[in-house]
Amino acid sequence: MRTRRLGKTGPEVSELGLGAMGMSDMYGPADETESIATIHAAIDSGITLIDTGDFYGMGHNEMLIGRALRDRNRDDVVISVKFGAQRSPAGEWLGYDASPNALKTALSYTLRRLGTDHIDVYRPARLDPNVPVEDTVGAIAEMVQAGYVRHIGLSEVGADTIRRAAAVHPIADLQIEYSLISRSVEDAILPALRELGIGVTAYGVLSRGLLSGHWSADRPHTAADFRSHSPRFQGDNLARNLELVDALREIADHKAVSVAQVAVAWVLSRGEDIVPLVGARRRDRLAESAGALSVELSEEDLGMIEKAVPVDAAAGERYAPAQMRTLDSER
């Protein structure tokens, strides 16, 4: 497993990370035994970066990871945690709170649930519209000074917010959706990150399963599944997006690899400062995505991929309208 560094100041991590959200939330039921086995398989394969959020399953995801790491060396993994999203007992989304006292309280619970004395990268899940980003970053910086946090990250914020945050404390990375069909980061955000020496952890590299090659128009999903209300998975939008997947499949078949492997390899090809997160919930899906590390994309391949899936070719926004309005990165 090769490694990449998260920005100029961040930790060195495996060039592929594991996103654990789906093991607890957002995509319907998951098997805990298989989830823990998948985390173990990831570590055994050399994956060192594990990403979670304190609101994934209202703490369940952190406790799951904590159980998975009990018999492992804590120093072998880099744990990235998002905080700030507020949820009711029923799971409803109530907004964001990234105020200093709230984040310090959230961090206290996160440390306990994970069974660790520090978080490697701590980041607000979204920009809190009621709290200046300087205040949020300044409070995390206090936790860095106290030893509870190693590095500060950001998530789904735009170039101006990134610059303001970086003026307060070094920022290791920005976590943001980046895939063949989600490329708005390339316009202003990615250039700002590279100017400042900030890395990227890219989530949604398989577009919630859309680019996995395993999705079909008749696949059932529950009301609790994010995709049941995601614009890209609805009606004509889904039909159009699956046409893009079919075009990508032709390239994958020509190279004797899977659609998912081409999609992950494309994100890997975008720069050494980008670390894709794969949201595998099962060992077989993890192994498939990890196979992308062996996929070589030539300039000819990249040209064919761009032709098959042009910029802005996706039908539908990546979130429903209410959620899109919370994204500082899309303003």
PDB file of N, CA and C in Angstrom, residues 1-17 46-50 75-79 120-121 150-151 172-173 201 272 275:
ATOM      1  N   MET A   1       0.848  -1.193   0.000  1.00  0.00           N
ATOM      2  CA  MET A   1       0.000   0.000   0.000  1.00  0.00           C
ATOM      3  C   MET A   1       0.882   1.241   0.000  1.00  0.00           C
ATOM      4  N   ARG A   2       0.750   2.053  -1.029  1.00  0.00           N
ATOM      5  CA  ARG A   2       1.485   3.314  -1.072  1.00  0.00           C
ATOM      6  C   ARG A   2       0.791   4.329  -0.168  1.00  0.00           C
ATOM      7  N   THR A   3       1.486   5.407   0.113  1.00  0.00           N
ATOM      8  CA  THR A   3       0.941   6.417   1.015  1.00  0.00           C
ATOM      9  C   THR A   3       0.904   7.790   0.340  1.00  0.00           C
ATOM     10  N   ARG A   4       0.093   8.659   0.899  1.00  0.00           N
ATOM     11  CA  ARG A   4       0.009  10.057   0.485  1.00  0.00           C
ATOM     12  C   ARG A   4      -0.115  10.887   1.757  1.00  0.00           C
ATOM     13  N   ARG A   5       0.379  12.113   1.707  1.00  0.00           N
ATOM     14  CA  ARG A   5       0.273  12.990   2.870  1.00  0.00           C
ATOM     15  C   ARG A   5      -0.928  13.922   2.704  1.00  0.00           C
ATOM     16  N   LEU A   6      -1.656  14.131   3.795  1.00  0.00           N
ATOM     17  CA  LEU A   6      -2.783  15.054   3.773  1.00  0.00           C
ATOM     18  C   LEU A   6      -2.258  16.479   3.915  1.00  0.00           C
ATOM     19  N   GLY A   7      -2.001  17.096   2.779  1.00  0.00           N
ATOM     20  CA  GLY A   7      -1.501  18.459   2.786  1.00  0.00           C
ATOM     21  C   GLY A   7      -0.069  18.555   3.270  1.00  0.00           C
ATOM     22  N   LYS A   8       0.396  19.788   3.437  1.00  0.00           N
ATOM     23  CA  LYS A   8       1.776  20.021   3.888  1.00  0.00           C
ATOM     24  C   LYS A   8       1.969  19.662   5.345  1.00  0.00           C
ATOM     25  N   THR A   9       0.911  19.787   6.138  1.00  0.00           N
ATOM     26  CA  THR A   9       1.050  19.649   7.596  1.00  0.00           C
ATOM     27  C   THR A   9       0.343  18.433   8.167  1.00  0.00           C
ATOM     28  N   GLY A  10      -0.400  17.700   7.339  1.00  0.00           N
ATOM     29  CA  GLY A  10      -1.204  16.595   7.847  1.00  0.00           C
ATOM     30  C   GLY A  10      -0.453  15.286   7.939  1.00  0.00           C
ATOM     31  N   PRO A  11      -1.131  14.244   8.371  1.00  0.00           N
ATOM     32  CA  PRO A  11      -0.492  12.941   8.550  1.00  0.00           C
ATOM     33  C   PRO A  11      -0.292  12.217   7.222  1.00  0.00           C
ATOM     34  N   GLU A  12       0.636  11.285   7.224  1.00  0.00           N
ATOM     35  CA  GLU A  12       0.807  10.394   6.083  1.00  0.00           C
ATOM     36  C   GLU A  12      -0.178   9.248   6.239  1.00  0.00           C
ATOM     37  N   VAL A  13      -0.933   8.971   5.176  1.00  0.00           N
ATOM     38  CA  VAL A  13      -1.965   7.932   5.238  1.00  0.00           C
ATOM     39  C   VAL A  13      -1.883   7.049   4.007  1.00  0.00           C
ATOM     40  N   SER A  14      -2.567   5.932   4.045  1.00  0.00           N
ATOM     41  CA  SER A  14      -2.670   5.077   2.870  1.00  0.00           C
ATOM     42  C   SER A  14      -3.334   5.848   1.739  1.00  0.00           C
ATOM     43  N   GLU A  15      -3.010   5.506   0.497  1.00  0.00           N
ATOM     44  CA  GLU A  15      -3.559   6.279  -0.618  1.00  0.00           C
ATOM     45  C   GLU A  15      -5.040   5.991  -0.859  1.00  0.00           C
ATOM     46  N   LEU A  16      -5.591   5.081  -0.098  1.00  0.00           N
ATOM     47  CA  LEU A  16      -7.024   4.805  -0.126  1.00  0.00           C
ATOM     48  C   LEU A  16      -7.491   4.748   1.323  1.00  0.00           C
ATOM     49  N   GLY A  17      -8.628   5.397   1.612  1.00  0.00           N
ATOM     50  CA  GLY A  17      -9.164   5.386   2.969  1.00  0.00           C
ATOM     51  C   GLY A  17     -10.493   4.659   3.023  1.00  0.00           C
ATOM     52  N   GLY A  46      -3.442  -2.714   4.618  1.00  0.00           N
ATOM     53  CA  GLY A  46      -2.574  -1.541   4.631  1.00  0.00           C
ATOM     54  C   GLY A  46      -3.306  -0.225   4.648  1.00  0.00           C
ATOM     55  N   ILE A  47      -4.641  -0.254   4.654  1.00  0.00           N
ATOM     56  CA  ILE A  47      -5.417   0.982   4.759  1.00  0.00           C
ATOM     57  C   ILE A  47      -5.297   1.515   6.180  1.00  0.00           C
ATOM     58  N   THR A  48      -4.842   2.744   6.304  1.00  0.00           N
ATOM     59  CA  THR A  48      -4.635   3.332   7.636  1.00  0.00           C
ATOM     60  C   THR A  48      -5.645   4.412   7.984  1.00  0.00           C
ATOM     61  N   LEU A  49      -6.331   4.982   6.999  1.00  0.00           N
ATOM     62  CA  LEU A  49      -7.250   6.096   7.231  1.00  0.00           C
ATOM     63  C   LEU A  49      -8.675   5.581   7.364  1.00  0.00           C
ATOM     64  N   ILE A  50      -9.298   5.850   8.504  1.00  0.00           N
ATOM     65  CA  ILE A  50     -10.696   5.483   8.741  1.00  0.00           C
ATOM     66  C   ILE A  50     -11.465   6.755   9.053  1.00  0.00           C
ATOM     67  N   ASP A  75      -1.899   3.108  16.972  1.00  0.00           N
ATOM     68  CA  ASP A  75      -0.974   3.899  16.163  1.00  0.00           C
ATOM     69  C   ASP A  75      -0.925   3.454  14.707  1.00  0.00           C
ATOM     70  N   ASP A  76      -1.583   2.339  14.393  1.00  0.00           N
ATOM     71  CA  ASP A  76      -1.605   1.854  13.009  1.00  0.00           C
ATOM     72  C   ASP A  76      -2.692   2.521  12.176  1.00  0.00           C
ATOM     73  N   VAL A  77      -3.572   3.300  12.821  1.00  0.00           N
ATOM     74  CA  VAL A  77      -4.673   3.923  12.093  1.00  0.00           C
ATOM     75  C   VAL A  77      -4.708   5.431  12.329  1.00  0.00           C
ATOM     76  N   VAL A  78      -5.222   6.126  11.332  1.00  0.00           N
ATOM     77  CA  VAL A  78      -5.476   7.566  11.405  1.00  0.00           C
ATOM     78  C   VAL A  78      -6.991   7.726  11.391  1.00  0.00           C
ATOM     79  N   ILE A  79      -7.538   8.223  12.481  1.00  0.00           N
ATOM     80  CA  ILE A  79      -8.988   8.360  12.601  1.00  0.00           C
ATOM     81  C   ILE A  79      -9.397   9.800  12.311  1.00  0.00           C
ATOM     82  N   ASP A 120      -7.071  11.958  15.239  1.00  0.00           N
ATOM     83  CA  ASP A 120      -6.001  12.370  14.325  1.00  0.00           C
ATOM     84  C   ASP A 120      -6.386  13.577  13.473  1.00  0.00           C
ATOM     85  N   VAL A 121      -7.609  13.579  12.938  1.00  0.00           N
ATOM     86  CA  VAL A 121      -8.097  14.734  12.182  1.00  0.00           C
ATOM     87  C   VAL A 121      -9.531  15.006  12.629  1.00  0.00           C
ATOM     88  N   ARG A 150      -4.874  15.901  16.782  1.00  0.00           N
ATOM     89  CA  ARG A 150      -3.567  16.035  16.132  1.00  0.00           C
ATOM     90  C   ARG A 150      -3.592  17.054  14.984  1.00  0.00           C
ATOM     91  N   HIS A 151      -4.651  17.017  14.167  1.00  0.00           N
ATOM     92  CA  HIS A 151      -4.723  17.880  12.988  1.00  0.00           C
ATOM     93  C   HIS A 151      -6.152  18.371  12.802  1.00  0.00           C
ATOM     94  N   ALA A 172      -5.114  20.473   7.539  1.00  0.00           N
ATOM     95  CA  ALA A 172      -4.543  19.290   6.892  1.00  0.00           C
ATOM     96  C   ALA A 172      -5.234  18.975   5.578  1.00  0.00           C
ATOM     97  N   ASP A 173      -6.574  18.958   5.605  1.00  0.00           N
ATOM     98  CA  ASP A 173      -7.293  18.528   4.410  1.00  0.00           C
ATOM     99  C   ASP A 173      -8.720  19.046   4.419  1.00  0.00           C
ATOM    100  N   THR A 201      -9.519  14.733   1.131  1.00  0.00           N
ATOM    101  CA  THR A 201     -10.051  13.382   1.264  1.00  0.00           C
ATOM    102  C   THR A 201     -11.385  13.397   0.532  1.00  0.00           C
ATOM    103  N   GLU A 272      -1.603  13.612  -6.349  1.00  0.00           N
ATOM    104  CA  GLU A 272      -1.069  12.935  -5.164  1.00  0.00           C
ATOM    105  C   GLU A 272      -1.587  13.547  -3.868  1.00  0.00           C
ATOM    106  N   VAL A 275      -6.858  11.806  -1.541  1.00  0.00           N
ATOM    107  CA  VAL A 275      -7.007  10.449  -1.002  1.00  0.00           C
ATOM    108  C   VAL A 275      -8.487  10.067  -1.087  1.00  0.00           C
TER     109      VAL A 275
END
